[in-house]
Amino acid sequence: MSAAAIEVRGVTVRYHDVLALDGADLTVPAGRLTGLLGMNGSGKSSLLKAIMGIVTPDAGEVRVLGRASREARREALIGYVPQSEDVDWSFPLTVRDVVAQGRYGRLGPLRRPRAVDRAAVEEALDRVGLGELADRQIGRLSGGQRKRAFLARCLAQEARVLLLDEPFAGVDVSSQAAITGLLRELVADGVGALVSTHDLAALPTLADDAVLLHRRVLAAGAPHDVLRPENLALAFGGAP
Ligand SMILES: Nc1ncnc2c1ncn2[C@@H]1O[C@H](COP(=O)(O)OP(=O)(O)OP(=O)(O)O)[C@@H](O)[C@H]1O
């Protein structure tokens, strides 16, 4: 039985008059990849942001490796790959700068990058195949390369829990395979990953477990059980 990487209990998130999450319950085990499915507006990004601690739940509790989100972030335990729409791609940062952000939480008392930090950044860049593009401004990458840059930031961080918001949106087949391969390696190493996706067909090969969301969790478990027509009708055909 794996330890829980993420526990979400009764989490409710409201934006003014919009109820984005309504008492969501979820457990993401360490050493497994959990796919998060739901239609547009079902609350997937809100759930990931609540786990990350960048959205504060109106009710309920989130624990990441047994800690509150803020504490887990302070310890650099959570790696986050945001949805492309949530990133300002015009920001004057190179790919290497973005990956180096992963080391911020691990810098020594002088807050200056040491040899070990620089080596972790270069290794992460190479691992995602972006070594040659390291000096390029982040917005001048393709969709798949941008996702790989953010994944490299998680690698440099040595995150133990990964949250990925639509990592395959706008990504070609070879980048998709590269990202999936890397995720499988990290999960085999004990990382717990929660990955939101629209791609129902890819889910059984990508994920160990699946979660179907529509403001709350409608179904969770093995992908082939979760993807049953009656569940999909509830999630995509107009849930309560
Ligand atoms: N900052 C915000 N202010 C107001 N409403 C918001 C905000 N962010 C999200 N919402 C609303 O909350 C609901 C859930 O949105 P969320 O982005 O979490 O869904 P999602 O499943 O990630 O959607 P998508 O698949 O389209 O990315 C939607 O109705 C959305 O319009």
Short mmCIF file of C-alpha atoms and ligand atoms in Angstrom, two decimals:
data_model
loop_
_atom_site.label_atom_id
_atom_site.label_comp_id
_atom_site.label_asym_id
_atom_site.label_seq_id
_atom_site.Cartn_x
_atom_site.Cartn_y
_atom_site.Cartn_z
CA MET A 1 0.00 0.00 0.00
CA SER A 2 1.56 3.31 -1.10
CA ALA A 3 1.67 6.33 1.21
CA ALA A 4 -0.54 9.25 0.19
CA ALA A 5 1.21 11.99 -1.78
CA ILE A 6 -1.92 14.17 -1.77
CA GLU A 7 -5.07 14.05 0.34
CA VAL A 8 -7.98 16.33 -0.50
CA ARG A 9 -10.91 16.30 1.92
CA GLY A 10 -14.16 18.17 1.36
CA VAL A 11 -12.52 20.98 -0.61
CA THR A 12 -14.82 23.76 -1.78
CA VAL A 13 -13.59 26.66 -3.93
CA ARG A 14 -15.72 29.66 -4.86
CA TYR A 15 -14.86 32.60 -7.10
CA HIS A 16 -17.49 35.18 -6.13
CA ASP A 17 -20.72 33.56 -7.35
CA VAL A 18 -19.07 30.63 -9.20
CA LEU A 19 -18.83 27.36 -7.30
CA ALA A 20 -15.74 25.73 -8.89
CA LEU A 21 -15.36 22.85 -6.40
CA ASP A 22 -18.02 21.53 -4.07
CA GLY A 23 -16.66 19.20 -1.39
CA ALA A 24 -14.05 17.40 -3.50
CA ASP A 25 -12.43 14.29 -1.95
CA LEU A 26 -9.38 12.66 -3.47
CA THR A 27 -6.29 10.64 -2.57
CA VAL A 28 -3.24 10.53 -4.85
CA PRO A 29 -0.80 7.78 -3.83
CA ALA A 30 2.97 8.17 -3.99
CA GLY A 31 4.61 6.12 -6.74
CA ARG A 32 1.56 6.28 -9.02
CA LEU A 33 0.29 8.53 -11.77
CA THR A 34 -3.31 9.70 -11.36
CA GLY A 35 -5.12 11.14 -14.37
CA LEU A 36 -7.63 13.93 -13.67
CA LEU A 37 -10.48 14.13 -16.17
CA GLY A 38 -13.39 16.47 -16.56
CA MET A 39 -15.06 18.77 -19.04
CA ASN A 40 -14.10 22.45 -19.46
CA GLY A 41 -14.97 24.32 -16.29
CA SER A 42 -15.32 21.16 -14.16
CA GLY A 43 -12.77 22.48 -11.67
CA LYS A 44 -9.56 20.67 -12.66
CA SER A 45 -7.31 23.75 -12.58
CA SER A 46 -8.98 24.94 -9.38
CA LEU A 47 -8.27 21.58 -7.74
CA LEU A 48 -4.59 21.69 -8.78
CA LYS A 49 -4.29 25.29 -7.57
CA ALA A 50 -5.92 24.42 -4.25
CA ILE A 51 -3.42 21.56 -3.79
CA MET A 52 -0.57 23.90 -4.75
CA GLY A 53 -1.90 26.45 -2.25
CA ILE A 54 -2.29 29.28 -4.79
CA VAL A 55 -6.06 29.18 -4.35
CA THR A 56 -7.36 29.05 -0.77
CA PRO A 57 -10.29 26.67 -0.29
CA ASP A 58 -13.45 28.10 1.26
CA ALA A 59 -13.85 24.80 3.09
CA GLY A 60 -12.04 21.49 3.46
CA GLU A 61 -8.44 20.45 3.84
CA VAL A 62 -5.46 19.60 1.62
CA ARG A 63 -2.43 17.62 2.81
CA VAL A 64 0.67 17.05 0.70
CA LEU A 65 2.94 14.32 2.08
CA GLY A 66 1.19 14.91 5.39
CA ARG A 67 1.84 18.67 5.40
CA ALA A 68 -0.28 21.74 4.67
CA SER A 69 0.24 23.03 1.09
CA ARG A 70 2.16 26.08 2.21
CA GLU A 71 4.56 23.96 4.25
CA ALA A 72 5.02 21.46 1.38
CA ARG A 73 5.78 24.35 -0.97
CA ARG A 74 8.24 25.86 1.49
CA GLU A 75 10.04 22.51 1.56
CA ALA A 76 10.07 22.51 -2.28
CA LEU A 77 8.15 19.22 -2.33
CA ILE A 78 5.52 20.18 -4.93
CA GLY A 79 6.37 20.69 -8.58
CA TYR A 80 3.76 22.44 -10.73
CA VAL A 81 3.41 22.63 -14.50
CA PRO A 82 0.73 25.28 -15.08
CA GLN A 83 -1.75 25.43 -17.91
CA SER A 84 -0.23 27.45 -20.79
CA GLU A 85 -2.91 30.13 -20.37
CA ASP A 86 -1.65 30.82 -16.83
CA VAL A 87 1.89 31.71 -17.95
CA ASP A 88 3.14 35.10 -19.19
CA TRP A 89 5.28 33.94 -22.11
CA SER A 90 6.56 37.46 -22.87
CA PHE A 91 8.45 37.58 -19.56
CA PRO A 92 12.19 38.15 -20.20
CA LEU A 93 13.40 34.81 -18.84
CA THR A 94 15.49 32.23 -20.66
CA VAL A 95 14.70 28.53 -20.55
CA ARG A 96 17.63 28.10 -18.12
CA ASP A 97 16.20 30.86 -15.86
CA VAL A 98 12.86 29.04 -15.68
CA VAL A 99 14.52 25.72 -14.84
CA ALA A 100 16.73 27.46 -12.25
CA GLN A 101 13.55 28.65 -10.45
CA GLY A 102 13.23 25.00 -9.39
CA ARG A 103 16.33 25.44 -7.20
CA TYR A 104 15.09 28.54 -5.31
CA GLY A 105 13.63 26.53 -2.45
CA ARG A 106 16.87 24.53 -2.14
CA LEU A 107 19.47 27.32 -2.15
CA GLY A 108 21.84 27.51 0.79
CA PRO A 109 21.77 30.24 3.47
CA LEU A 110 23.49 32.75 1.13
CA ARG A 111 20.66 32.28 -1.40
CA ARG A 112 23.29 32.09 -4.15
CA PRO A 113 23.35 29.18 -6.62
CA ARG A 114 26.19 26.79 -5.83
CA ALA A 115 27.88 24.29 -8.16
CA VAL A 116 25.36 21.64 -7.10
CA ASP A 117 22.46 23.93 -8.07
CA ARG A 118 23.95 24.78 -11.47
CA ALA A 119 24.65 21.10 -12.13
CA ALA A 120 21.05 20.17 -11.25
CA VAL A 121 19.77 22.77 -13.75
CA GLU A 122 22.03 21.56 -16.58
CA GLU A 123 21.15 17.93 -15.87
CA ALA A 124 17.41 18.72 -15.91
CA LEU A 125 17.78 20.63 -19.21
CA ASP A 126 19.60 17.68 -20.78
CA ARG A 127 17.11 15.17 -19.43
CA VAL A 128 14.22 16.91 -21.23
CA GLY A 129 16.32 17.50 -24.36
CA LEU A 130 16.48 21.30 -24.08
CA GLY A 131 20.23 21.71 -23.45
CA GLU A 132 20.76 23.45 -26.79
CA LEU A 133 17.85 25.85 -26.29
CA ALA A 134 18.78 26.86 -22.73
CA ASP A 135 19.60 30.47 -23.62
CA ARG A 136 16.42 31.10 -25.59
CA GLN A 137 13.65 33.32 -24.21
CA ILE A 138 10.94 31.00 -22.87
CA GLY A 139 8.23 32.38 -25.18
CA ARG A 140 10.29 31.47 -28.23
CA LEU A 141 9.79 27.75 -27.67
CA SER A 142 7.15 25.50 -29.23
CA GLY A 143 4.21 24.29 -27.12
CA GLY A 144 5.85 20.92 -26.41
CA GLN A 145 9.22 22.51 -25.60
CA ARG A 146 7.53 24.92 -23.16
CA LYS A 147 5.95 21.99 -21.30
CA ARG A 148 9.30 20.22 -21.20
CA ALA A 149 10.94 23.37 -19.79
CA PHE A 150 8.43 23.44 -16.91
CA LEU A 151 8.91 19.73 -16.33
CA ALA A 152 12.68 20.37 -16.18
CA ARG A 153 11.99 22.98 -13.48
CA CYS A 154 10.27 20.22 -11.44
CA LEU A 155 13.26 17.90 -12.04
CA ALA A 156 15.75 20.56 -10.88
CA GLN A 157 13.55 21.08 -7.82
CA GLU A 158 13.63 17.33 -7.00
CA ALA A 159 9.90 17.60 -6.31
CA ARG A 160 8.26 14.54 -4.70
CA VAL A 161 4.73 15.46 -5.78
CA LEU A 162 3.90 16.68 -9.28
CA LEU A 163 0.85 18.61 -10.46
CA LEU A 164 0.54 18.96 -14.23
CA ASP A 165 -2.26 21.00 -15.76
CA GLU A 166 -2.98 19.82 -19.31
CA PRO A 167 0.64 18.91 -20.13
CA PHE A 168 -0.38 17.44 -23.49
CA ALA A 169 -2.44 20.37 -24.81
CA GLY A 170 -0.85 21.71 -27.99
CA VAL A 171 1.92 19.11 -27.83
CA ASP A 172 2.99 16.88 -30.73
CA VAL A 173 3.32 13.10 -30.54
CA SER A 174 7.08 13.04 -29.93
CA SER A 175 6.96 15.62 -27.09
CA GLN A 176 3.96 13.75 -25.65
CA ALA A 177 5.98 10.51 -25.65
CA ALA A 178 9.00 12.29 -24.10
CA ILE A 179 6.86 13.83 -21.32
CA THR A 180 5.05 10.55 -20.65
CA GLY A 181 8.35 8.62 -20.52
CA LEU A 182 9.82 11.08 -18.05
CA LEU A 183 6.70 11.02 -15.88
CA ARG A 184 6.81 7.21 -15.77
CA GLU A 185 10.48 7.34 -14.63
CA LEU A 186 9.67 9.84 -11.87
CA VAL A 187 6.69 7.82 -10.68
CA ALA A 188 8.81 4.64 -10.66
CA ASP A 189 11.13 6.59 -8.36
CA GLY A 190 8.27 7.15 -5.88
CA VAL A 191 6.89 10.52 -7.01
CA GLY A 192 3.11 10.96 -6.77
CA ALA A 193 1.70 12.70 -9.88
CA LEU A 194 -1.69 14.23 -10.61
CA VAL A 195 -2.11 15.08 -14.30
CA SER A 196 -5.15 16.78 -15.79
CA THR A 197 -6.00 15.85 -19.36
CA HIS A 198 -8.77 15.95 -21.91
CA ASP A 199 -7.40 12.92 -23.71
CA LEU A 200 -9.68 10.03 -22.69
CA ALA A 201 -8.11 7.65 -25.22
CA ALA A 202 -4.57 8.11 -23.83
CA LEU A 203 -5.61 7.72 -20.21
CA PRO A 204 -5.35 3.92 -19.78
CA THR A 205 -1.74 3.90 -21.06
CA LEU A 206 -0.75 7.09 -19.24
CA ALA A 207 -2.29 6.68 -15.81
CA ASP A 208 -2.35 4.06 -13.07
CA ASP A 209 -5.51 5.59 -11.58
CA ALA A 210 -8.14 7.97 -12.88
CA VAL A 211 -10.37 10.58 -11.27
CA LEU A 212 -13.46 12.02 -12.92
CA LEU A 213 -14.31 15.51 -11.74
CA HIS A 214 -17.36 17.70 -12.01
CA ARG A 215 -17.07 20.14 -9.10
CA ARG A 216 -16.69 17.03 -6.95
CA VAL A 217 -15.19 13.61 -7.63
CA LEU A 218 -17.75 11.51 -9.50
CA ALA A 219 -15.59 8.39 -9.86
CA ALA A 220 -12.07 7.31 -8.91
CA GLY A 221 -10.10 4.10 -9.41
CA ALA A 222 -8.71 1.99 -12.25
CA PRO A 223 -8.95 3.88 -15.58
CA HIS A 224 -11.13 1.24 -17.30
CA ASP A 225 -13.66 1.40 -14.43
CA VAL A 226 -13.68 5.19 -14.28
CA LEU A 227 -14.10 5.46 -18.06
CA ARG A 228 -17.34 3.44 -18.08
CA PRO A 229 -20.04 5.03 -20.26
CA GLU A 230 -22.33 5.76 -17.30
CA ASN A 231 -19.55 7.71 -15.55
CA LEU A 232 -18.63 9.61 -18.71
CA ALA A 233 -22.28 10.51 -19.23
CA LEU A 234 -22.35 11.98 -15.73
CA ALA A 235 -19.12 13.94 -16.20
CA PHE A 236 -19.51 15.09 -19.78
CA GLY A 237 -23.23 14.88 -20.38
CA GLY A 238 -24.36 17.48 -17.87
CA ALA A 239 -23.71 16.48 -14.28
CA PRO A 240 -25.69 17.93 -11.35
N1 LIG B 1 -10.15 33.37 -11.37
C1 LIG B 1 -11.42 33.01 -11.58
N2 LIG B 1 -12.44 33.89 -11.34
C2 LIG B 1 -13.72 33.53 -11.52
N3 LIG B 1 -14.12 32.30 -11.92
C3 LIG B 1 -13.17 31.40 -12.18
C4 LIG B 1 -11.77 31.71 -12.03
N4 LIG B 1 -11.06 30.60 -12.35
C5 LIG B 1 -11.96 29.65 -12.70
N5 LIG B 1 -13.22 30.13 -12.60
C6 LIG B 1 -14.47 29.37 -12.87
O1 LIG B 1 -14.45 28.22 -12.04
C7 LIG B 1 -14.95 27.10 -12.75
C8 LIG B 1 -13.89 26.01 -12.76
O2 LIG B 1 -12.79 26.47 -13.54
P1 LIG B 1 -11.45 25.63 -13.71
O3 LIG B 1 -10.50 26.49 -14.50
O4 LIG B 1 -11.01 25.13 -12.40
O5 LIG B 1 -11.95 24.40 -14.60
P2 LIG B 1 -11.14 23.41 -15.54
O6 LIG B 1 -11.77 22.07 -15.38
O7 LIG B 1 -9.68 23.52 -15.29
O8 LIG B 1 -11.49 24.00 -16.99
P3 LIG B 1 -10.67 23.85 -18.39
O9 LIG B 1 -10.70 22.41 -18.79
O10 LIG B 1 -11.51 24.70 -19.32
O11 LIG B 1 -9.30 24.40 -18.17
C9 LIG B 1 -15.37 27.60 -14.13
O12 LIG B 1 -16.74 27.88 -14.09
C10 LIG B 1 -14.55 28.87 -14.29
O13 LIG B 1 -15.23 29.76 -15.13
#
